[in-house]
Amino acid sequence: MTRTERPVIGFLTDFGLDGAAATCKGVMLSICRDAQIVDVAHTVRKYAIRDGAFVLRAALPYLPVGTHVAVVDPGVGTSRRPIGIRTGRGDVLIGPDNGLLIPPAEALGGIEEARELSNRDLWLPVTTSTFHGRDIFAPVAGHLANGDATFDDIGPSVPTQELVRLTEPEATTADGAIDTIVTYVDSFGNVRLAGGRQELTTAFGALADGAGMTVNLNGVGPQTVTFERSFGAVGIGATIVYVDSSGNLALAINQGNFAGQHRVTSGTAVNLRAI
Amino acid sequence: MTRTERPVIGFLTDFGLDGAAATCKGVMLSICRDAQIVDVAHTVRKYAIRDGAFVLRAALPYLPVGTHVAVVDPGVGTSRRPIGIRTGRGDVLIGPDNGLLIPPAEALGGIEEARELSNRDLWLPVTTSTFHGRDIFAPVAGHLANGDATFDDIGPSVPTQELVRLTEPEATTADGAIDTIVTYVDSFGNVRLAGGRQELTTAFGALADGAGMTVNLNGVGPQTVTFERSFGAVGIGATIVYVDSSGNLALAINQGNFAGQHRVTSGTAVNLRAI
Amino acid sequence: MTRTERPVIGFLTDFGLDGAAATCKGVMLSICRDAQIVDVAHTVRKYAIRDGAFVLRAALPYLPVGTHVAVVDPGVGTSRRPIGIRTGRGDVLIGPDNGLLIPPAEALGGIEEARELSNRDLWLPVTTSTFHGRDIFAPVAGHLANGDATFDDIGPSVPTQELVRLTEPEATTADGAIDTIVTYVDSFGNVRLAGGRQELTTAFGALADGAGMTVNLNGVGPQTVTFERSFGAVGIGATIVYVDSSGNLALAINQGNFAGQHRVTSGTAVNLRAI
């Protein structure tokens, strides 16, 4: 049996499920027939660059090294730059220069080099002003994945300090207190928070499973919750605070929907306090 | 032209569409680059083990023999066992021991052997308590698909009578009567019922297309419906009872949404009666 | 490294995301293990043949030449014909004879030949009346993709003038006026209209970016909008008229949802007027 090492392309957009992402995949496959395309997500909240960055940062480190395309791009067709980023791990990330690619690049070993996509030989022959995913990002990724273009071919280097960056939400800690913010609401309604195990330890010391604390958010609370490792450690409908599978602080209701019940969205302020 | 027989991995979860399933696929592909992963469904109703089992049972018999992963797992991180099941057809099913894998295993030739996943050499080096799909199930499936581990390698045998099983909903029949229950509501709003052609014949004899009967459910009815083979055999908006493409009794409105119109969910009692 | 030219199968349905499309993909892969299946869309509005045709026409020209399957098929199991269409570009389109395949065939170089699927050797051994996607369309496509059947094998020729066709919505123009109709609402809420750049020029002459016109629809308006090439050319919340990435006239709100805000659906009449 012959085995071929197929090039991997991770692909995330806010295009929804009605054909636009498939169109881009068609372009990639027309150039690189052997590509193994992994749809990371296409139902990212429209225009929500931070949500896209969160999902990419959580997912891409688990994909093989590859050429990954991400398009959450409210500025398509304006002067925002189309870019490629080469990461420490060896991936290339392709997408708009609006902050979307920075968090995943940092999770993939950091930014080694950034380049502006300007080599039109790697684009579709005709480009439009509203669908750079199809016309620019997909074909560039296809050529890189196929090996008929190198990272240097995509366009001139851009100083990494010139790249657009999102402000990074942060948790602040005090003795017995964490003030943080919701960074992402997942499809279960579990809410991911800025900060992680380190902030937890700084604020509350070494927490045993089942340790109690209070949570305030959206004018609701204080509600007592327990620190646990798994959802099923508490009864159905009970709330836990936990460190999620990417190392973030998080809140969840066992078999329930925390965000739906408490009307939580990205950016909601959350206060955790020792009892 | 060289053809490679690519290993197939069917994959079903209730993770939704925001990156968690893609993360698992990345893990599988990192281990088995050639895998042909078939996303069976990722929008299974959250925590709905029966729904997941229904979809698996309907779909997996039509996939090539492979290593299939299913994760509807409210007990993740608790003492519920992670298991593998070898089927009569030669598939391996990987997932939690909560009943999810039994109906599809039975549809794939029955359970030949079950094993508990305990060989950590086949897991990711670091595991968490909230994402066994990524940390345990996906890598085990990847190694099996890739052929660098055998079913015997995944862990010790578990007596099949020790496996957790869901109670199976059943239809009861009398002369001119079927009392049954909704087992699944599909995306069209068609409702699948316990029982099949045998129950239909037992209760109503040899039914001709267009034969009438009445249906009662949710305090609505009796409503007269007709037995048909295809939706378009009746007018738009008319209701039919039929034997679905998996052999289940079912109710549908031609070009309508029966479940939506009658507020039907899994577990709703349904009574069919001769006129 | 050995490279194999994998056969491409594009696949669009209104089956939703709960396993039916995956079942069909399993059938395709069971026959053609090497197939590169591209899910064009499976959340097409139920029974909306025009929506499916719109998405296919926009997407398929960007896929490699292949065997493409489309199933939006309210008449499944009735006397409507199952067909295959060979296109000028060399694709084969497989699906119901209800108009769904005509617009994409025209976008792929036109209809070269149509055949009725009647060769049961290429179907599943057992067929049902409610799931031709699984039982007929998928296996025929699998055999064609795999190369063990040719287009001539699928069944007898059908005169192309006998194929079912949808009436094509059209725009009418006068000096300073376009009367048109909504042909599709995409996942962003952008509305695509009958007519394109030619109608725009006929009605309004050579339009500069930023040129104003008025739009009336659904009893709302006249609202002043500007002609632009990209969404971000106007402020957030402002409306533009533009030529979309497939050449259609279209309306959008920058980072908003035009269709949602104005309750627009396919078939809504739209009047554009010079100021």
Short mmCIF file of C-alpha atoms in Angstrom, two decimals, chain B:
data_model
loop_
_atom_site.label_atom_id
_atom_site.label_comp_id
_atom_site.label_asym_id
_atom_site.label_seq_id
_atom_site.Cartn_x
_atom_site.Cartn_y
_atom_site.Cartn_z
CA MET B 1 -2.62 5.92 -11.16
CA THR B 2 -1.83 4.65 -7.71
CA ARG B 3 -4.79 4.10 -5.45
CA THR B 4 -4.48 3.93 -1.71
CA GLU B 5 -7.07 2.31 0.50
CA ARG B 6 -7.58 5.09 2.97
CA PRO B 7 -8.74 4.19 6.48
CA VAL B 8 -12.20 5.52 7.27
CA ILE B 9 -13.14 7.16 10.58
CA GLY B 10 -16.79 8.03 11.18
CA PHE B 11 -17.19 10.75 13.78
CA LEU B 12 -20.26 11.87 15.72
CA THR B 13 -20.46 14.28 18.65
CA ASP B 14 -22.70 16.82 20.35
CA PHE B 15 -19.83 19.32 20.27
CA GLY B 16 -21.51 21.72 17.85
CA LEU B 17 -19.70 23.46 15.04
CA ASP B 18 -17.28 25.77 16.82
CA GLY B 19 -13.97 23.97 16.65
CA ALA B 20 -14.02 21.14 19.18
CA ALA B 21 -14.77 18.46 16.59
CA ALA B 22 -12.11 19.92 14.31
CA THR B 23 -9.62 19.74 17.16
CA CYS B 24 -10.30 16.02 17.48
CA LYS B 25 -9.97 15.58 13.74
CA GLY B 26 -6.62 17.30 13.92
CA VAL B 27 -5.51 14.77 16.50
CA MET B 28 -6.69 11.88 14.33
CA LEU B 29 -4.91 13.27 11.27
CA SER B 30 -1.73 13.97 13.21
CA ILE B 31 -1.55 10.24 13.88
CA CYS B 32 -3.12 8.94 10.65
CA ARG B 33 -2.56 11.48 7.92
CA ASP B 34 -4.37 9.43 5.31
CA ALA B 35 -7.60 9.01 7.26
CA GLN B 36 -10.83 9.68 5.43
CA ILE B 37 -12.87 11.20 8.26
CA VAL B 38 -16.64 11.27 7.75
CA ASP B 39 -18.45 13.74 10.00
CA VAL B 40 -21.61 11.81 10.80
CA ALA B 41 -23.06 14.64 12.89
CA HIS B 42 -21.79 17.20 15.40
CA THR B 43 -25.05 18.95 16.19
CA VAL B 44 -26.61 16.06 18.08
CA ARG B 45 -28.81 17.55 20.80
CA LYS B 46 -26.54 18.25 23.76
CA TYR B 47 -26.20 15.29 26.14
CA ALA B 48 -28.85 13.33 24.17
CA ILE B 49 -27.27 9.90 24.16
CA ARG B 50 -30.34 8.30 22.56
CA ASP B 51 -30.34 10.78 19.70
CA GLY B 52 -26.68 10.09 19.05
CA ALA B 53 -27.30 6.35 19.11
CA PHE B 54 -30.21 6.71 16.67
CA VAL B 55 -28.13 8.66 14.16
CA LEU B 56 -25.18 6.29 14.46
CA ARG B 57 -27.38 3.25 13.95
CA ALA B 58 -28.91 4.76 10.82
CA ALA B 59 -25.68 6.02 9.29
CA LEU B 60 -22.77 3.72 10.19
CA PRO B 61 -23.99 0.63 8.29
CA TYR B 62 -23.58 2.68 5.10
CA LEU B 63 -20.01 3.72 5.86
CA PRO B 64 -17.09 1.49 4.92
CA VAL B 65 -15.80 -0.72 7.72
CA GLY B 66 -13.70 1.55 9.88
CA THR B 67 -12.83 2.98 13.24
CA HIS B 68 -15.70 5.16 14.35
CA VAL B 69 -15.68 7.65 17.20
CA ALA B 70 -18.80 8.86 19.01
CA VAL B 71 -18.87 11.36 21.85
CA VAL B 72 -22.12 12.30 23.57
CA ASP B 73 -20.68 12.15 27.00
CA PRO B 74 -22.25 14.03 29.91
CA GLY B 75 -20.14 11.89 32.26
CA VAL B 76 -16.77 12.93 30.83
CA GLY B 77 -14.12 12.94 33.51
CA THR B 78 -16.16 10.87 35.95
CA SER B 79 -15.81 7.14 36.56
CA ARG B 80 -17.71 6.15 33.41
CA ARG B 81 -15.48 3.93 31.31
CA PRO B 82 -13.97 4.90 27.96
CA ILE B 83 -14.44 1.86 25.73
CA GLY B 84 -13.85 0.28 22.36
CA ILE B 85 -16.24 -2.21 20.77
CA ARG B 86 -15.31 -4.56 17.93
CA THR B 87 -18.31 -5.36 15.75
CA GLY B 88 -19.27 -8.39 13.72
CA ARG B 89 -18.66 -6.43 10.53
CA GLY B 90 -15.13 -5.59 11.61
CA ASP B 91 -15.55 -1.99 12.72
CA VAL B 92 -14.21 -0.62 15.98
CA LEU B 93 -16.41 1.87 17.85
CA ILE B 94 -14.71 4.22 20.30
CA GLY B 95 -16.50 6.31 22.91
CA PRO B 96 -17.94 6.45 26.41
CA ASP B 97 -19.59 3.45 28.07
CA ASN B 98 -22.98 5.09 28.45
CA GLY B 99 -25.09 3.18 25.97
CA LEU B 100 -24.27 5.35 22.96
CA LEU B 101 -22.34 2.67 21.09
CA ILE B 102 -24.66 -0.31 21.60
CA PRO B 103 -27.36 0.35 18.97
CA PRO B 104 -24.84 1.03 16.19
CA ALA B 105 -22.79 -1.99 17.23
CA GLU B 106 -25.89 -4.14 16.89
CA ALA B 107 -26.51 -2.70 13.45
CA LEU B 108 -22.94 -3.52 12.45
CA GLY B 109 -23.16 -7.26 13.07
CA GLY B 110 -23.28 -7.22 16.84
CA ILE B 111 -20.72 -6.84 19.60
CA GLU B 112 -17.77 -9.20 19.17
CA GLU B 113 -15.71 -7.86 22.03
CA ALA B 114 -15.48 -4.79 24.23
CA ARG B 115 -12.37 -3.35 25.81
CA GLU B 116 -11.75 -0.54 28.26
CA LEU B 117 -9.43 2.18 26.97
CA SER B 118 -6.62 2.17 29.48
CA ASN B 119 -3.42 2.07 27.43
CA ARG B 120 -2.15 5.58 27.93
CA ASP B 121 0.53 5.10 25.29
CA LEU B 122 -2.28 5.58 22.77
CA TRP B 123 -3.61 8.77 24.41
CA LEU B 124 -2.30 12.29 24.16
CA PRO B 125 0.59 12.81 26.58
CA VAL B 126 -1.47 15.28 28.62
CA THR B 127 -5.13 14.56 29.26
CA THR B 128 -7.81 16.78 30.73
CA SER B 129 -11.04 15.96 32.58
CA THR B 130 -13.34 17.78 30.20
CA PHE B 131 -12.21 16.84 26.69
CA HIS B 132 -11.72 13.09 26.34
CA GLY B 133 -12.77 13.38 22.70
CA ARG B 134 -9.53 15.17 21.99
CA ASP B 135 -7.30 13.56 24.61
CA ILE B 136 -8.37 9.88 24.56
CA PHE B 137 -10.95 8.91 21.95
CA ALA B 138 -9.42 10.68 18.95
CA PRO B 139 -5.83 9.49 19.44
CA VAL B 140 -6.88 5.89 20.13
CA ALA B 141 -8.94 5.93 16.94
CA GLY B 142 -6.05 7.48 15.05
CA HIS B 143 -3.66 4.73 16.12
CA LEU B 144 -6.18 1.99 15.23
CA ALA B 145 -6.91 3.58 11.85
CA ASN B 146 -3.23 3.99 11.17
CA GLY B 147 -2.54 0.37 11.99
CA ASP B 148 0.12 1.03 14.60
CA ALA B 149 -2.10 -0.38 17.33
CA THR B 150 -4.52 -3.30 17.32
CA PHE B 151 -7.82 -3.62 19.10
CA ASP B 152 -6.13 -5.80 21.73
CA ASP B 153 -3.71 -2.98 22.48
CA ILE B 154 -6.27 -0.47 23.67
CA GLY B 155 -6.88 -2.09 27.07
CA PRO B 156 -8.34 -5.10 28.85
CA SER B 157 -11.46 -6.93 27.78
CA VAL B 158 -14.76 -5.97 29.40
CA PRO B 159 -17.52 -8.58 29.62
CA THR B 160 -20.19 -7.39 27.20
CA GLN B 161 -22.91 -7.91 29.78
CA GLU B 162 -21.22 -5.24 31.92
CA LEU B 163 -21.62 -2.55 29.26
CA VAL B 164 -24.09 0.21 30.06
CA ARG B 165 -27.22 -0.12 27.92
CA LEU B 166 -30.11 2.22 27.31
CA THR B 167 -33.58 0.82 27.74
CA GLU B 168 -34.91 0.23 24.24
CA PRO B 169 -38.23 1.94 23.52
CA GLU B 170 -40.74 -0.55 22.15
CA ALA B 171 -44.07 -0.51 20.36
CA THR B 172 -46.95 -2.62 21.62
CA THR B 173 -49.55 -3.88 19.21
CA ALA B 174 -53.13 -5.12 19.39
CA ASP B 175 -55.67 -5.76 16.68
CA GLY B 176 -56.05 -2.40 14.97
CA ALA B 177 -53.78 -0.57 17.42
CA ILE B 178 -50.13 0.39 17.89
CA ASP B 179 -49.02 2.21 21.02
CA THR B 180 -45.56 3.58 20.45
CA ILE B 181 -43.18 6.40 21.29
CA VAL B 182 -41.12 8.97 19.41
CA THR B 183 -37.50 7.84 19.21
CA TYR B 184 -36.10 10.66 17.10
CA VAL B 185 -37.10 13.91 15.42
CA ASP B 186 -35.09 14.56 12.28
CA SER B 187 -34.13 17.88 10.76
CA PHE B 188 -37.25 17.89 8.56
CA GLY B 189 -39.46 17.50 11.63
CA ASN B 190 -40.31 13.95 10.58
CA VAL B 191 -40.82 11.81 13.69
CA ARG B 192 -39.41 8.33 13.93
CA LEU B 193 -41.26 5.84 16.13
CA ALA B 194 -40.44 2.62 17.92
CA GLY B 195 -41.52 -0.35 15.83
CA GLY B 196 -41.49 -1.03 12.13
CA ARG B 197 -43.18 -2.90 9.33
CA GLN B 198 -43.75 -5.99 11.48
CA GLU B 199 -45.75 -4.06 14.06
CA LEU B 200 -47.69 -2.40 11.28
CA THR B 201 -48.66 -5.74 9.78
CA THR B 202 -49.48 -7.27 13.15
CA ALA B 203 -51.82 -4.43 14.02
CA PHE B 204 -53.36 -3.55 10.69
CA GLY B 205 -52.75 -6.51 8.36
CA ALA B 206 -51.50 -5.96 4.83
CA LEU B 207 -51.79 -2.20 4.35
CA ALA B 208 -52.41 -0.83 0.88
CA ASP B 209 -50.94 2.55 -0.05
CA GLY B 210 -53.47 5.19 0.86
CA ALA B 211 -55.00 3.18 3.70
CA GLY B 212 -56.32 5.41 6.46
CA MET B 213 -55.72 5.25 10.21
CA THR B 214 -55.87 7.71 13.08
CA VAL B 215 -53.07 9.13 15.17
CA ASN B 216 -53.26 10.54 18.68
CA LEU B 217 -50.41 12.35 20.34
CA ASN B 218 -49.90 15.16 22.84
CA GLY B 219 -53.62 15.35 23.44
CA VAL B 220 -54.13 16.18 19.76
CA GLY B 221 -56.32 13.98 17.63
CA PRO B 222 -57.59 11.65 16.60
CA GLN B 223 -56.26 12.92 13.30
CA THR B 224 -56.78 10.83 10.18
CA VAL B 225 -53.59 10.05 8.27
CA THR B 226 -52.81 7.79 5.35
CA PHE B 227 -50.20 5.11 4.94
CA GLU B 228 -47.97 5.95 2.01
CA ARG B 229 -44.59 5.05 0.57
CA SER B 230 -43.52 8.58 -0.37
CA PHE B 231 -44.17 12.09 0.90
CA GLY B 232 -45.39 13.36 -2.46
CA ALA B 233 -48.15 10.74 -2.62
CA VAL B 234 -50.36 13.17 -0.72
CA GLY B 235 -51.01 16.87 -1.09
CA ILE B 236 -48.70 19.49 0.37
CA GLY B 237 -49.52 19.84 4.06
CA ALA B 238 -51.11 16.38 4.41
CA THR B 239 -49.80 13.90 6.96
CA ILE B 240 -48.60 10.39 6.21
CA VAL B 241 -47.54 7.41 8.26
CA TYR B 242 -44.74 5.49 6.57
CA VAL B 243 -41.92 3.07 7.09
CA ASP B 244 -38.77 5.17 6.96
CA SER B 245 -35.55 4.39 5.12
CA SER B 246 -34.18 2.52 8.17
CA GLY B 247 -37.34 0.46 8.66
CA ASN B 248 -38.85 2.51 11.48
CA LEU B 249 -42.46 3.63 11.70
CA ALA B 250 -42.61 7.37 11.08
CA LEU B 251 -44.92 10.34 10.67
CA ALA B 252 -44.40 13.27 8.33
CA ILE B 253 -46.20 16.18 6.73
CA ASN B 254 -45.54 16.48 3.01
CA GLN B 255 -43.26 19.53 2.68
CA GLY B 256 -44.11 20.46 6.26
CA ASN B 257 -42.71 19.96 9.76
CA PHE B 258 -44.77 17.46 11.75
CA ALA B 259 -42.74 17.73 14.95
CA GLY B 260 -42.76 21.50 14.91
CA GLN B 261 -46.48 21.73 14.21
CA HIS B 262 -47.42 19.25 16.94
CA ARG B 263 -44.62 20.07 19.44
CA VAL B 264 -43.31 16.54 19.35
CA THR B 265 -40.05 15.57 21.01
CA SER B 266 -38.30 12.29 21.70
CA GLY B 267 -40.36 10.31 24.20
CA THR B 268 -43.76 11.61 23.11
CA ALA B 269 -46.37 8.81 23.23
CA VAL B 270 -48.13 8.09 19.94
CA ASN B 271 -51.22 5.94 19.38
CA LEU B 272 -52.13 4.63 15.94
CA ARG B 273 -55.61 3.15 15.48
CA ALA B 274 -57.55 1.54 12.66
CA ILE B 275 -60.46 3.61 11.43
#
